[in-house]
């Protein structure tokens, strides 16, 4: 209601009178309500300092007016001057029980006293007062005003925390309550404000819940389907995300964020054939090196080796720009590039990125393993063995790490060397849960080596100790029509 009043000619005239008087240096006498309205207007357009000025001007004209004092204290809370706000609030007499002042006391209990539990109780009491007030006026307890009160509380928990470091579970609990109390969402402006809050705070689980409801009532909400799709992608719901992207693209075929999200959905599902044309479209439009890594992997898995290798170099260019911004992301990206180098046998680039990563994480087992593989591919067996031994010595689970080495060796067709490592693991006393997996990997290697006798021995052991690994390792040769109970018999009767 206030927003519509601020657009009225009446308010614009009052605001013009006040601002003209300020510019020309004379006092403009206005009613208390006029000063309050102007202060509210300034706060709404992010001019808090001007809001303080207008309350001070109002207090010059109406000394000691508690309504103006309460407005000033609310602005002081907004700018995080909690001490100044409390000095005002504690001295209020006539408005000591006013609901708006009580709300400020709850805010100060949270922001200044750090008493989260008491503040939450006070916020609930404040909302109960508003609900009763609305019912007394004949409005439902789900009215816009009540919804706004929930939004104010949620915003307070976020905005009034030190450096915006707040308890996310506390905020999510209130968001969940809002969803339950006011569903279905989408008909009120407060619902849209709540959607903005959870989006701005990157609460992907809450984004999914809020936007799923809003889009039922407002299917054409601006970029709503794209926001939902992004949250679903983050939450690992890739197929649902693809569906949301399709809705977004039906609304706007040029929604590039939706196209990028859809590409990443297919990429996460390892459906590289479908991800590839989407990444190509995005890259042709923006030439964005930040997308070069997943694009490269799609190219490589789709057997476009030269193009994939080129994108790996572009990905490295991008990664080098973020080194000082996010070390963890930097190292993780280098690992992914090194994996891409294994796909295209680019030993030079692979060794380079592994060495770059080891400068930041010299004991990282995954990088030491990859370094060993690249050295082995380069013919440097002595250094390769040294790197593998470094990986094993830095691992908390020798057998599990040894299997990681074996996987890399198998991938690059060093089957006999992989078998030697597994034989070594058999003789090691270890309580690692990975010990029971050794027979399956040995069976798989013997299968690759066409050693029927040893294959049958290890397969029988694997069938007893880790039957799930038979399905995993032999997925490419097991007919999809077979049940899990039939895998062993099929391999016994159809070994090669």
PDB file of N, CA, C and O in Angstrom, residues 32 43 67 94 96 102 149 160-161 172 187 208 213 231 234 240 243 255 280 310 333 373 400 410 438 445 471 486:
ATOM      1  N   UNK A  32       3.933  14.760  11.395  1.00  0.00           N
ATOM      2  CA  UNK A  32       4.743  13.600  11.773  1.00  0.00           C
ATOM      3  C   UNK A  32       4.609  12.494  10.740  1.00  0.00           C
ATOM      4  O   UNK A  32       5.598  11.894  10.310  1.00  0.00           O
ATOM      5  N   UNK A  43      14.197   4.729   2.828  1.00  0.00           N
ATOM      6  CA  UNK A  43      14.694   3.401   3.178  1.00  0.00           C
ATOM      7  C   UNK A  43      14.398   2.409   2.049  1.00  0.00           C
ATOM      8  O   UNK A  43      15.215   1.542   1.744  1.00  0.00           O
ATOM      9  N   UNK A  67       7.045   8.220  17.677  1.00  0.00           N
ATOM     10  CA  UNK A  67       6.886   7.555  16.389  1.00  0.00           C
ATOM     11  C   UNK A  67       8.101   7.826  15.512  1.00  0.00           C
ATOM     12  O   UNK A  67       8.657   6.903  14.885  1.00  0.00           O
ATOM     13  N   UNK A  94       5.718   5.688  25.626  1.00  0.00           N
ATOM     14  CA  UNK A  94       4.373   5.522  25.075  1.00  0.00           C
ATOM     15  C   UNK A  94       4.306   4.334  24.101  1.00  0.00           C
ATOM     16  O   UNK A  94       3.279   3.660  24.007  1.00  0.00           O
ATOM     17  N   UNK A  96       6.347   1.657  24.168  1.00  0.00           N
ATOM     18  CA  UNK A  96       7.139   0.537  24.681  1.00  0.00           C
ATOM     19  C   UNK A  96       6.508  -0.811  24.350  1.00  0.00           C
ATOM     20  O   UNK A  96       7.210  -1.812  24.215  1.00  0.00           O
ATOM     21  N   UNK A 102       8.395  -3.680  19.450  1.00  0.00           N
ATOM     22  CA  UNK A 102       8.679  -5.036  19.943  1.00  0.00           C
ATOM     23  C   UNK A 102       9.496  -5.812  18.909  1.00  0.00           C
ATOM     24  O   UNK A 102      10.411  -6.562  19.262  1.00  0.00           O
ATOM     25  N   UNK A 149       5.445 -10.479   7.404  1.00  0.00           N
ATOM     26  CA  UNK A 149       6.090 -10.585   8.714  1.00  0.00           C
ATOM     27  C   UNK A 149       7.085 -11.739   8.738  1.00  0.00           C
ATOM     28  O   UNK A 149       8.179 -11.623   9.301  1.00  0.00           O
ATOM     29  N   UNK A 160      21.135  -9.220   9.745  1.00  0.00           N
ATOM     30  CA  UNK A 160      21.623  -8.681  11.014  1.00  0.00           C
ATOM     31  C   UNK A 160      22.686  -9.560  11.667  1.00  0.00           C
ATOM     32  O   UNK A 160      23.107  -9.311  12.789  1.00  0.00           O
ATOM     33  N   UNK A 161      23.124 -10.595  10.976  1.00  0.00           N
ATOM     34  CA  UNK A 161      24.201 -11.438  11.492  1.00  0.00           C
ATOM     35  C   UNK A 161      25.545 -10.784  11.203  1.00  0.00           C
ATOM     36  O   UNK A 161      25.674  -9.981  10.278  1.00  0.00           O
ATOM     37  N   UNK A 172      16.537 -21.804   7.086  1.00  0.00           N
ATOM     38  CA  UNK A 172      15.794 -22.801   6.305  1.00  0.00           C
ATOM     39  C   UNK A 172      14.561 -23.285   7.052  1.00  0.00           C
ATOM     40  O   UNK A 172      13.525 -23.580   6.433  1.00  0.00           O
ATOM     41  N   UNK A 187       0.957 -16.327  -5.475  1.00  0.00           N
ATOM     42  CA  UNK A 187      -0.075 -15.314  -5.690  1.00  0.00           C
ATOM     43  C   UNK A 187       0.248 -13.987  -5.015  1.00  0.00           C
ATOM     44  O   UNK A 187      -0.386 -12.975  -5.307  1.00  0.00           O
ATOM     45  N   UNK A 208      14.573 -25.039  -4.776  1.00  0.00           N
ATOM     46  CA  UNK A 208      13.773 -26.067  -5.450  1.00  0.00           C
ATOM     47  C   UNK A 208      12.358 -26.125  -4.879  1.00  0.00           C
ATOM     48  O   UNK A 208      11.371 -26.211  -5.627  1.00  0.00           O
ATOM     49  N   UNK A 213       6.712 -24.539  -6.302  1.00  0.00           N
ATOM     50  CA  UNK A 213       5.346 -24.105  -6.015  1.00  0.00           C
ATOM     51  C   UNK A 213       4.978 -22.847  -6.793  1.00  0.00           C
ATOM     52  O   UNK A 213       3.893 -22.755  -7.367  1.00  0.00           O
ATOM     53  N   UNK A 231      19.046 -25.033  -9.546  1.00  0.00           N
ATOM     54  CA  UNK A 231      19.001 -25.633  -8.210  1.00  0.00           C
ATOM     55  C   UNK A 231      18.911 -27.150  -8.294  1.00  0.00           C
ATOM     56  O   UNK A 231      19.583 -27.868  -7.542  1.00  0.00           O
ATOM     57  N   UNK A 234      22.321 -28.524  -9.058  1.00  0.00           N
ATOM     58  CA  UNK A 234      23.174 -28.515  -7.860  1.00  0.00           C
ATOM     59  C   UNK A 234      22.770 -29.630  -6.903  1.00  0.00           C
ATOM     60  O   UNK A 234      23.625 -30.261  -6.262  1.00  0.00           O
ATOM     61  N   UNK A 240      15.320 -34.055 -13.695  1.00  0.00           N
ATOM     62  CA  UNK A 240      14.332 -33.022 -13.390  1.00  0.00           C
ATOM     63  C   UNK A 240      14.810 -31.665 -13.890  1.00  0.00           C
ATOM     64  O   UNK A 240      14.020 -30.854 -14.385  1.00  0.00           O
ATOM     65  N   UNK A 243      14.192 -31.272 -17.581  1.00  0.00           N
ATOM     66  CA  UNK A 243      12.782 -30.961 -17.834  1.00  0.00           C
ATOM     67  C   UNK A 243      12.505 -29.480 -17.571  1.00  0.00           C
ATOM     68  O   UNK A 243      11.797 -28.820 -18.359  1.00  0.00           O
ATOM     69  N   UNK A 255      17.359 -18.467 -23.951  1.00  0.00           N
ATOM     70  CA  UNK A 255      17.788 -18.477 -22.553  1.00  0.00           C
ATOM     71  C   UNK A 255      19.087 -19.278 -22.456  1.00  0.00           C
ATOM     72  O   UNK A 255      19.079 -20.507 -22.306  1.00  0.00           O
ATOM     73  N   UNK A 280      28.631 -26.917 -27.704  1.00  0.00           N
ATOM     74  CA  UNK A 280      29.098 -26.288 -28.952  1.00  0.00           C
ATOM     75  C   UNK A 280      28.338 -25.007 -29.228  1.00  0.00           C
ATOM     76  O   UNK A 280      28.927 -23.989 -29.620  1.00  0.00           O
ATOM     77  N   UNK A 310      42.447 -29.490 -27.955  1.00  0.00           N
ATOM     78  CA  UNK A 310      42.512 -28.029 -28.077  1.00  0.00           C
ATOM     79  C   UNK A 310      41.751 -27.355 -26.939  1.00  0.00           C
ATOM     80  O   UNK A 310      42.208 -26.362 -26.364  1.00  0.00           O
ATOM     81  N   UNK A 333      40.191 -28.337 -10.734  1.00  0.00           N
ATOM     82  CA  UNK A 333      40.134 -28.188 -12.189  1.00  0.00           C
ATOM     83  C   UNK A 333      41.374 -28.786 -12.852  1.00  0.00           C
ATOM     84  O   UNK A 333      41.286 -29.399 -13.919  1.00  0.00           O
ATOM     85  N   UNK A 373      51.289 -42.399 -13.877  1.00  0.00           N
ATOM     86  CA  UNK A 373      50.800 -42.898 -15.168  1.00  0.00           C
ATOM     87  C   UNK A 373      51.448 -42.144 -16.333  1.00  0.00           C
ATOM     88  O   UNK A 373      51.893 -42.736 -17.324  1.00  0.00           O
ATOM     89  N   UNK A 400      43.327 -49.607  -1.021  1.00  0.00           N
ATOM     90  CA  UNK A 400      42.451 -48.789  -1.850  1.00  0.00           C
ATOM     91  C   UNK A 400      43.258 -47.969  -2.851  1.00  0.00           C
ATOM     92  O   UNK A 400      42.893 -47.868  -4.035  1.00  0.00           O
ATOM     93  N   UNK A 410      45.298 -50.390 -15.887  1.00  0.00           N
ATOM     94  CA  UNK A 410      44.409 -51.123 -16.787  1.00  0.00           C
ATOM     95  C   UNK A 410      43.940 -50.212 -17.906  1.00  0.00           C
ATOM     96  O   UNK A 410      43.904 -50.610 -19.076  1.00  0.00           O
ATOM     97  N   UNK A 438      39.882 -57.290  -4.393  1.00  0.00           N
ATOM     98  CA  UNK A 438      41.073 -57.660  -5.171  1.00  0.00           C
ATOM     99  C   UNK A 438      40.761 -58.770  -6.167  1.00  0.00           C
ATOM    100  O   UNK A 438      41.179 -58.733  -7.335  1.00  0.00           O
ATOM    101  N   UNK A 445      41.462 -58.598 -15.014  1.00  0.00           N
ATOM    102  CA  UNK A 445      42.741 -58.547 -15.743  1.00  0.00           C
ATOM    103  C   UNK A 445      42.994 -59.869 -16.471  1.00  0.00           C
ATOM    104  O   UNK A 445      43.414 -59.886 -17.632  1.00  0.00           O
ATOM    105  N   UNK A 471      29.392 -56.996 -11.758  1.00  0.00           N
ATOM    106  CA  UNK A 471      28.523 -56.147 -12.585  1.00  0.00           C
ATOM    107  C   UNK A 471      29.254 -54.888 -13.028  1.00  0.00           C
ATOM    108  O   UNK A 471      29.167 -54.467 -14.186  1.00  0.00           O
ATOM    109  N   UNK A 486      22.360 -63.861 -12.621  1.00  0.00           N
ATOM    110  CA  UNK A 486      22.797 -64.627 -13.787  1.00  0.00           C
ATOM    111  C   UNK A 486      24.194 -64.234 -14.287  1.00  0.00           C
ATOM    112  O   UNK A 486      24.733 -64.875 -15.193  1.00  0.00           O
TER     113      UNK A 486
END
